[in-house]
Amino acid sequence: MKFSIQRASFIKYLNDVQRAISSKTTIDILTGLKMDLSKDALTLTGSNSDISIETIISIADDNAALQIEQEGAVVLPARFFSEIVKKLPEQTMTIEINERFQATITSGSAEFTINGLNAEEYPHLPEIDSKDQLTVPGDILKQVISQTVIAVSNQESRPILTGIHLVIKNGELLAVATDSHRLSQRIIKLSGADDAVYDVIIPGKSLSELSKMISDSDENIEIQISENQALFILGNTSFYTRLLEGKYPDTERLIPKVSEITVDFNAVELLQSIERASLLSHEGRNNVVKLAINPSAQSVILSGNTPEVGNVEEELHFKNLEGSELEISFNPDYMKDALRSFGQSEITIAFTQPLRPFTIVPTEDKDNFVQLITPVRTF
Amino acid sequence: MKFSIQRASFIKYLNDVQRAISSKTTIDILTGLKMDLSKDALTLTGSNSDISIETIISIADDNAALQIEQEGAVVLPARFFSEIVKKLPEQTMTIEINERFQATITSGSAEFTINGLNAEEYPHLPEIDSKDQLTVPGDILKQVISQTVIAVSNQESRPILTGIHLVIKNGELLAVATDSHRLSQRIIKLSGADDAVYDVIIPGKSLSELSKMISDSDENIEIQISENQALFILGNTSFYTRLLEGKYPDTERLIPKVSEITVDFNAVELLQSIERASLLSHEGRNNVVKLAINPSAQSVILSGNTPEVGNVEEELHFKNLEGSELEISFNPDYMKDALRSFGQSEITIAFTQPLRPFTIVPTEDKDNFVQLITPVRTF
């Protein structure tokens, strides 16, 4: 195996594949990067127990300027190889693998020889045989992931809640996540999905990694789903993730259908107020802030009290306030995560009772995105 | 005590003083920021066991727009207070302290009340009574610190080596540090120091913190030295540090006066080559690279070999090479630190024998700056 390539372009591909490679795995060969050189392309593969990423560098890619002298395959230590590639002196580098899987990496007057492994020992990627061709714009998928992943549980005690539940039917994708204290649900249209019906749970961490790979140039992302894997195709790069097994809780019944009180805020302004109040609540044991809503006085007051440290009080700006009087306490960190997911939007918060979950939706599009937060009992 | 002030300006002063405040101290009141309001200025003070920083915000400072309503003093929890100040909604804030040392911090519709302490319980800053008025340009002092602090020891087993040795005499300042494996020495002219004679050891960590405070606008820094403290005055800010007690080793005799071999390099180019070779040495147990110098062939070859992982070899670019043949091994991390201290300069490396220390000096100014590295025995 022997080829030369432009380093800057190679590094870009390498960075993508490295997202799947962990140095902490117990399977030695998975700390490696697999390189497979055919007569017209170089394929890079990285994998861990959850995700696998494969990217193809074609000889037609002018930026990469891949020049193939001899086909072959090898597995090289990923972190160390990547550090070397990034430090080489010239724009071009040449890699040659001998019969003992040793790689000689040359660039200018610098020459590294490092030990590799037989690529035949590298595990095979899953095969996905999907009849449906689902596509979604990259920026929308990135948004859906960032909006729902915040409500994914970090606790392994209920593994199913560490995933995002995706339901595809009627040409729509519904994504929902909950850690049992809060919930986030987003619905989008999905092209090519008129007849497709899927119900899967994808690990939140996998989707976070996928999200980081989606760049502005990824116009459309193709999604394929099989029994225990999902595949996302971004241009020349394939992103595989395992699915979580089990049944996701019925979240539909958690979202209140009616409300007693509604208030409209600007998401950014409210976020800043909550951030201030949380400075104080973080100093105490309970991490709780209180909202006192008084429609007859047309006032909303945010407050916090941590006796050892001090207290905070702020009268909030709001747009519309309707309903009855209410005092409600909640974890400000959940509120911060939720508010950040709305960007600059105007939002509507709808309450029922002091100890019942409340919802946050965009004022202009109440049906397709909802964040739900369970209050905290403070008495 | 009551005053109002522009937040942006106050935060700048606060950040300076906070460098001296640690949340890890065992003396509770030292986790606080002392504020002392006189009729024409607000003084902020922070301190730990090594350094104290005091800064004065005058009513004449237009950016701060300090408005004093009532004089007084208080100590507030520094980290928490600073977080609050940074998150307040409006450009201006007002602080009022009541008789129980509670501070009410108001900005727009947000109001925090936090518990403070009696400023009379705060320790007094050292008094320094110096007859000499030594001054040094801020950029030069910053350079001297960055060039020498790299050779300071991190090991508390010989505490004296955790300091930088400063010798002032004959109108010059000599700064030297060594961790016994390497040494760095810099000499500069010092204004107002014709008759001054000092020999002190300042903790390297103190000088690192001082260095971070020196901005481009600090044209001249005044230095005052007493028996167990040094004081650096930067505009409105005073930086106090304790001195280390004891006798610094005689470093003068460590620097070789003659050499067998000299090679000139560009510091940046050599640094890049050393960084490459160290990628490999870091993977092994010994962290050593080798330089093979051959004047008759006019070649200098840098190499490293870590049998488990691989090897590296690079022919180096150099300017002049004189003397006899030599192979010498050293820790590449010491070399990287040393080379970075020369910036873009051309440097001259002078060797005597494979196991004797070698020196690196700027080719254009060999007398005022020297880095010394002790080689490693590899056989």
Short mmCIF file of N, CA, C and O in Angstrom, two decimals, chain A residues 77 79-80 83-85 87-90 109-115 272 275-277 279-280 283 306-317, chain B residues 77 79-80 83-85 87-90 109-115 272 275-277 279-280 283 306-317:
data_model
loop_
_atom_site.label_atom_id
_atom_site.label_comp_id
_atom_site.label_asym_id
_atom_site.label_seq_id
_atom_site.Cartn_x
_atom_site.Cartn_y
_atom_site.Cartn_z
N PRO A 77 -2.33 3.21 14.79
CA PRO A 77 -2.79 3.80 16.05
C PRO A 77 -3.32 5.22 15.82
O PRO A 77 -2.57 6.12 15.43
N ARG A 79 -4.74 8.02 17.44
CA ARG A 79 -4.35 9.28 18.06
C ARG A 79 -2.93 9.68 17.66
O ARG A 79 -2.66 10.80 17.24
N PHE A 80 -2.03 8.70 17.77
CA PHE A 80 -0.62 8.95 17.50
C PHE A 80 -0.40 9.29 16.01
O PHE A 80 0.28 10.26 15.66
N GLU A 83 -1.62 12.82 15.36
CA GLU A 83 -0.68 13.83 15.87
C GLU A 83 0.49 14.02 14.90
O GLU A 83 0.92 15.14 14.63
N ILE A 84 0.99 12.90 14.39
CA ILE A 84 2.11 12.97 13.45
C ILE A 84 1.69 13.73 12.18
O ILE A 84 2.37 14.67 11.75
N VAL A 85 0.55 13.32 11.61
CA VAL A 85 0.10 13.94 10.36
C VAL A 85 -0.02 15.45 10.53
O VAL A 85 0.36 16.23 9.66
N LYS A 87 1.61 17.44 12.44
CA LYS A 87 2.88 18.14 12.68
C LYS A 87 3.86 18.05 11.52
O LYS A 87 4.96 18.59 11.61
N LEU A 88 3.52 17.36 10.47
CA LEU A 88 4.49 17.17 9.39
C LEU A 88 4.84 18.50 8.73
O LEU A 88 4.05 19.44 8.74
N PRO A 89 6.05 18.60 8.15
CA PRO A 89 6.52 19.92 7.69
C PRO A 89 5.94 20.40 6.36
O PRO A 89 5.78 21.59 6.17
N GLU A 90 5.62 19.52 5.45
CA GLU A 90 5.23 19.97 4.10
C GLU A 90 3.73 19.78 3.87
O GLU A 90 3.06 19.09 4.63
N SER A 109 11.85 16.55 4.81
CA SER A 109 13.00 15.77 5.29
C SER A 109 12.65 14.95 6.53
O SER A 109 13.53 14.36 7.15
N ALA A 110 11.37 14.94 6.94
CA ALA A 110 10.97 14.18 8.13
C ALA A 110 10.43 12.81 7.72
O ALA A 110 9.65 12.70 6.77
N GLU A 111 10.85 11.78 8.45
CA GLU A 111 10.38 10.43 8.14
C GLU A 111 10.05 9.68 9.44
O GLU A 111 10.92 9.52 10.29
N PHE A 112 8.79 9.27 9.58
CA PHE A 112 8.35 8.47 10.72
C PHE A 112 8.12 7.03 10.26
O PHE A 112 7.58 6.81 9.18
N THR A 113 8.50 6.08 11.11
CA THR A 113 8.09 4.69 10.88
C THR A 113 7.31 4.25 12.10
O THR A 113 7.81 4.35 13.23
N ILE A 114 6.06 3.84 11.90
CA ILE A 114 5.27 3.40 13.06
C ILE A 114 4.64 2.05 12.78
O ILE A 114 4.40 1.67 11.64
N ASN A 115 4.38 1.32 13.87
CA ASN A 115 3.86 -0.04 13.75
C ASN A 115 2.34 -0.05 13.59
O ASN A 115 1.64 0.62 14.33
N GLN A 272 -31.54 35.33 30.51
CA GLN A 272 -30.58 36.13 31.28
C GLN A 272 -31.03 36.29 32.74
O GLN A 272 -30.21 36.21 33.66
N GLU A 275 -30.45 33.00 34.47
CA GLU A 275 -29.02 32.81 34.73
C GLU A 275 -28.58 33.57 35.97
O GLU A 275 -27.79 33.08 36.77
N ARG A 276 -29.08 34.79 36.12
CA ARG A 276 -28.74 35.58 37.31
C ARG A 276 -29.22 34.88 38.58
O ARG A 276 -28.46 34.69 39.53
N ALA A 277 -30.50 34.49 38.57
CA ALA A 277 -31.06 33.88 39.78
C ALA A 277 -30.36 32.57 40.11
O ALA A 277 -30.19 32.22 41.28
N LEU A 279 -27.27 31.88 39.84
CA LEU A 279 -26.00 32.11 40.52
C LEU A 279 -26.19 31.87 42.01
O LEU A 279 -25.34 31.26 42.67
N LEU A 280 -27.30 32.35 42.55
CA LEU A 280 -27.57 32.22 43.97
C LEU A 280 -27.99 30.78 44.31
O LEU A 280 -27.50 30.19 45.26
N GLU A 283 -25.40 28.18 44.91
CA GLU A 283 -24.63 28.22 46.15
C GLU A 283 -25.31 27.41 47.26
O GLU A 283 -24.68 27.11 48.26
N THR A 306 -31.17 31.62 49.46
CA THR A 306 -30.26 30.63 50.01
C THR A 306 -29.75 31.23 51.31
O THR A 306 -28.81 32.03 51.28
N PRO A 307 -30.39 30.88 52.45
CA PRO A 307 -30.17 31.64 53.69
C PRO A 307 -28.68 31.87 54.03
O PRO A 307 -28.31 32.98 54.42
N GLU A 308 -27.81 30.84 53.86
CA GLU A 308 -26.40 31.02 54.22
C GLU A 308 -25.74 32.12 53.39
O GLU A 308 -24.75 32.72 53.80
N VAL A 309 -26.26 32.37 52.19
CA VAL A 309 -25.53 33.19 51.23
C VAL A 309 -26.22 34.53 50.94
O VAL A 309 -25.57 35.58 50.91
N GLY A 310 -27.54 34.51 50.74
CA GLY A 310 -28.24 35.74 50.44
C GLY A 310 -29.51 35.46 49.66
O GLY A 310 -30.00 34.33 49.63
N ASN A 311 -30.04 36.48 49.02
CA ASN A 311 -31.23 36.25 48.19
C ASN A 311 -31.21 37.15 46.97
O ASN A 311 -30.40 38.08 46.87
N VAL A 312 -32.10 36.84 46.01
CA VAL A 312 -32.17 37.60 44.77
C VAL A 312 -33.63 37.78 44.40
O VAL A 312 -34.46 36.91 44.70
N GLU A 313 -33.96 38.91 43.82
CA GLU A 313 -35.33 39.15 43.38
C GLU A 313 -35.28 40.01 42.13
O GLU A 313 -34.48 40.95 42.05
N GLU A 314 -36.12 39.68 41.14
CA GLU A 314 -36.13 40.45 39.91
C GLU A 314 -37.53 40.46 39.32
O GLU A 314 -38.18 39.42 39.19
N GLU A 315 -38.00 41.63 38.95
CA GLU A 315 -39.30 41.75 38.27
C GLU A 315 -39.05 41.53 36.79
O GLU A 315 -38.20 42.20 36.18
N LEU A 316 -39.76 40.57 36.21
CA LEU A 316 -39.47 40.18 34.83
C LEU A 316 -40.31 40.98 33.83
O LEU A 316 -41.44 41.33 34.10
N HIS A 317 -39.70 41.21 32.66
CA HIS A 317 -40.46 41.78 31.54
C HIS A 317 -41.20 40.65 30.86
O HIS A 317 -40.63 39.59 30.61
N PRO B 77 -17.78 37.72 49.48
CA PRO B 77 -17.28 36.47 48.89
C PRO B 77 -16.89 36.71 47.42
O PRO B 77 -17.75 36.99 46.59
N ARG B 79 -15.59 35.12 44.58
CA ARG B 79 -16.01 34.44 43.36
C ARG B 79 -17.49 34.68 43.08
O ARG B 79 -17.89 35.06 41.98
N PHE B 80 -18.29 34.53 44.11
CA PHE B 80 -19.74 34.67 43.98
C PHE B 80 -20.11 36.11 43.62
O PHE B 80 -20.90 36.37 42.69
N GLU B 83 -19.26 36.75 39.99
CA GLU B 83 -20.23 36.13 39.08
C GLU B 83 -21.49 36.99 38.97
O GLU B 83 -22.04 37.18 37.88
N ILE B 84 -21.94 37.51 40.11
CA ILE B 84 -23.14 38.35 40.10
C ILE B 84 -22.90 39.61 39.28
O ILE B 84 -23.68 39.96 38.39
N VAL B 85 -21.79 40.28 39.57
CA VAL B 85 -21.50 41.55 38.88
C VAL B 85 -21.48 41.33 37.37
O VAL B 85 -22.01 42.13 36.60
N LYS B 87 -23.11 39.23 35.59
CA LYS B 87 -24.40 38.85 35.00
C LYS B 87 -25.46 39.93 35.15
O LYS B 87 -26.60 39.72 34.71
N LEU B 88 -25.17 41.04 35.78
CA LEU B 88 -26.21 42.05 36.02
C LEU B 88 -26.73 42.62 34.70
O LEU B 88 -26.01 42.64 33.70
N PRO B 89 -27.99 43.11 34.67
CA PRO B 89 -28.61 43.46 33.39
C PRO B 89 -28.18 44.81 32.81
O PRO B 89 -28.15 44.97 31.59
N GLU B 90 -27.88 45.81 33.67
CA GLU B 90 -27.64 47.15 33.13
C GLU B 90 -26.16 47.52 33.19
O GLU B 90 -25.37 46.85 33.83
N SER B 109 -33.87 45.99 37.14
CA SER B 109 -34.89 45.44 38.04
C SER B 109 -34.37 44.26 38.85
O SER B 109 -35.14 43.59 39.54
N ALA B 110 -33.06 43.97 38.77
CA ALA B 110 -32.50 42.85 39.52
C ALA B 110 -31.88 43.34 40.82
O ALA B 110 -31.17 44.35 40.83
N GLU B 111 -32.14 42.62 41.90
CA GLU B 111 -31.58 43.00 43.19
C GLU B 111 -31.09 41.76 43.94
O GLU B 111 -31.86 40.85 44.21
N PHE B 112 -29.79 41.75 44.26
CA PHE B 112 -29.20 40.68 45.04
C PHE B 112 -28.88 41.19 46.44
O PHE B 112 -28.41 42.33 46.59
N THR B 113 -29.11 40.36 47.46
CA THR B 113 -28.61 40.67 48.79
C THR B 113 -27.68 39.53 49.20
O THR B 113 -28.09 38.36 49.17
N ILE B 114 -26.43 39.85 49.51
CA ILE B 114 -25.49 38.78 49.89
C ILE B 114 -24.78 39.16 51.18
O ILE B 114 -24.60 40.34 51.50
N ASN B 115 -24.39 38.11 51.92
CA ASN B 115 -23.76 38.32 53.22
C ASN B 115 -22.27 38.61 53.09
O ASN B 115 -21.56 37.91 52.38
N GLN B 272 9.88 23.34 15.45
CA GLN B 272 8.93 22.46 14.75
C GLN B 272 9.48 21.04 14.59
O GLN B 272 8.76 20.05 14.75
N GLU B 275 9.35 19.37 17.97
CA GLU B 275 7.95 18.99 18.30
C GLU B 275 7.56 17.69 17.60
O GLU B 275 6.90 16.84 18.19
N ARG B 276 7.97 17.55 16.35
CA ARG B 276 7.67 16.32 15.63
C ARG B 276 8.32 15.13 16.32
O ARG B 276 7.68 14.12 16.58
N ALA B 277 9.63 15.26 16.60
CA ALA B 277 10.35 14.12 17.18
C ALA B 277 9.79 13.78 18.56
O ALA B 277 9.76 12.61 18.96
N LEU B 279 6.76 13.81 19.53
CA LEU B 279 5.53 13.00 19.42
C LEU B 279 5.87 11.54 19.68
O LEU B 279 5.14 10.83 20.38
N LEU B 280 6.98 11.11 19.11
CA LEU B 280 7.39 9.73 19.27
C LEU B 280 7.97 9.47 20.65
O LEU B 280 7.62 8.50 21.32
N GLU B 283 5.67 8.72 23.50
CA GLU B 283 5.01 7.42 23.55
C GLU B 283 5.85 6.39 24.32
O GLU B 283 5.35 5.36 24.72
N THR B 306 11.50 4.56 19.67
CA THR B 306 10.72 3.97 20.76
C THR B 306 10.27 2.62 20.24
O THR B 306 9.28 2.53 19.52
N PRO B 307 11.04 1.53 20.58
CA PRO B 307 10.87 0.27 19.87
C PRO B 307 9.42 -0.21 19.77
O PRO B 307 9.00 -0.69 18.71
N GLU B 308 8.62 -0.08 20.86
CA GLU B 308 7.23 -0.57 20.82
C GLU B 308 6.41 0.16 19.75
O GLU B 308 5.39 -0.35 19.28
N VAL B 309 6.80 1.39 19.42
CA VAL B 309 5.92 2.26 18.64
C VAL B 309 6.45 2.56 17.25
O VAL B 309 5.71 2.52 16.27
N GLY B 310 7.75 2.86 17.16
CA GLY B 310 8.31 3.19 15.86
C GLY B 310 9.53 4.08 16.01
O GLY B 310 10.11 4.17 17.08
N ASN B 311 9.91 4.76 14.93
CA ASN B 311 11.03 5.68 15.02
C ASN B 311 10.84 6.86 14.09
O ASN B 311 9.96 6.86 13.23
N VAL B 312 11.68 7.88 14.30
CA VAL B 312 11.57 9.10 13.51
C VAL B 312 12.97 9.59 13.19
O VAL B 312 13.90 9.40 13.99
N GLU B 313 13.13 10.17 12.01
CA GLU B 313 14.44 10.71 11.65
C GLU B 313 14.22 11.91 10.75
O GLU B 313 13.35 11.90 9.88
N GLU B 314 14.98 12.97 10.99
CA GLU B 314 14.82 14.18 10.19
C GLU B 314 16.16 14.88 10.04
O GLU B 314 16.88 15.09 11.01
N GLU B 315 16.48 15.25 8.81
CA GLU B 315 17.70 16.03 8.57
C GLU B 315 17.35 17.50 8.77
O GLU B 315 16.40 18.01 8.16
N LEU B 316 18.07 18.17 9.65
CA LEU B 316 17.71 19.54 10.02
C LEU B 316 18.39 20.58 9.13
O LEU B 316 19.52 20.38 8.67
N HIS B 317 17.67 21.68 8.91
CA HIS B 317 18.28 22.85 8.26
C HIS B 317 19.05 23.63 9.31
O HIS B 317 18.55 23.87 10.40
#
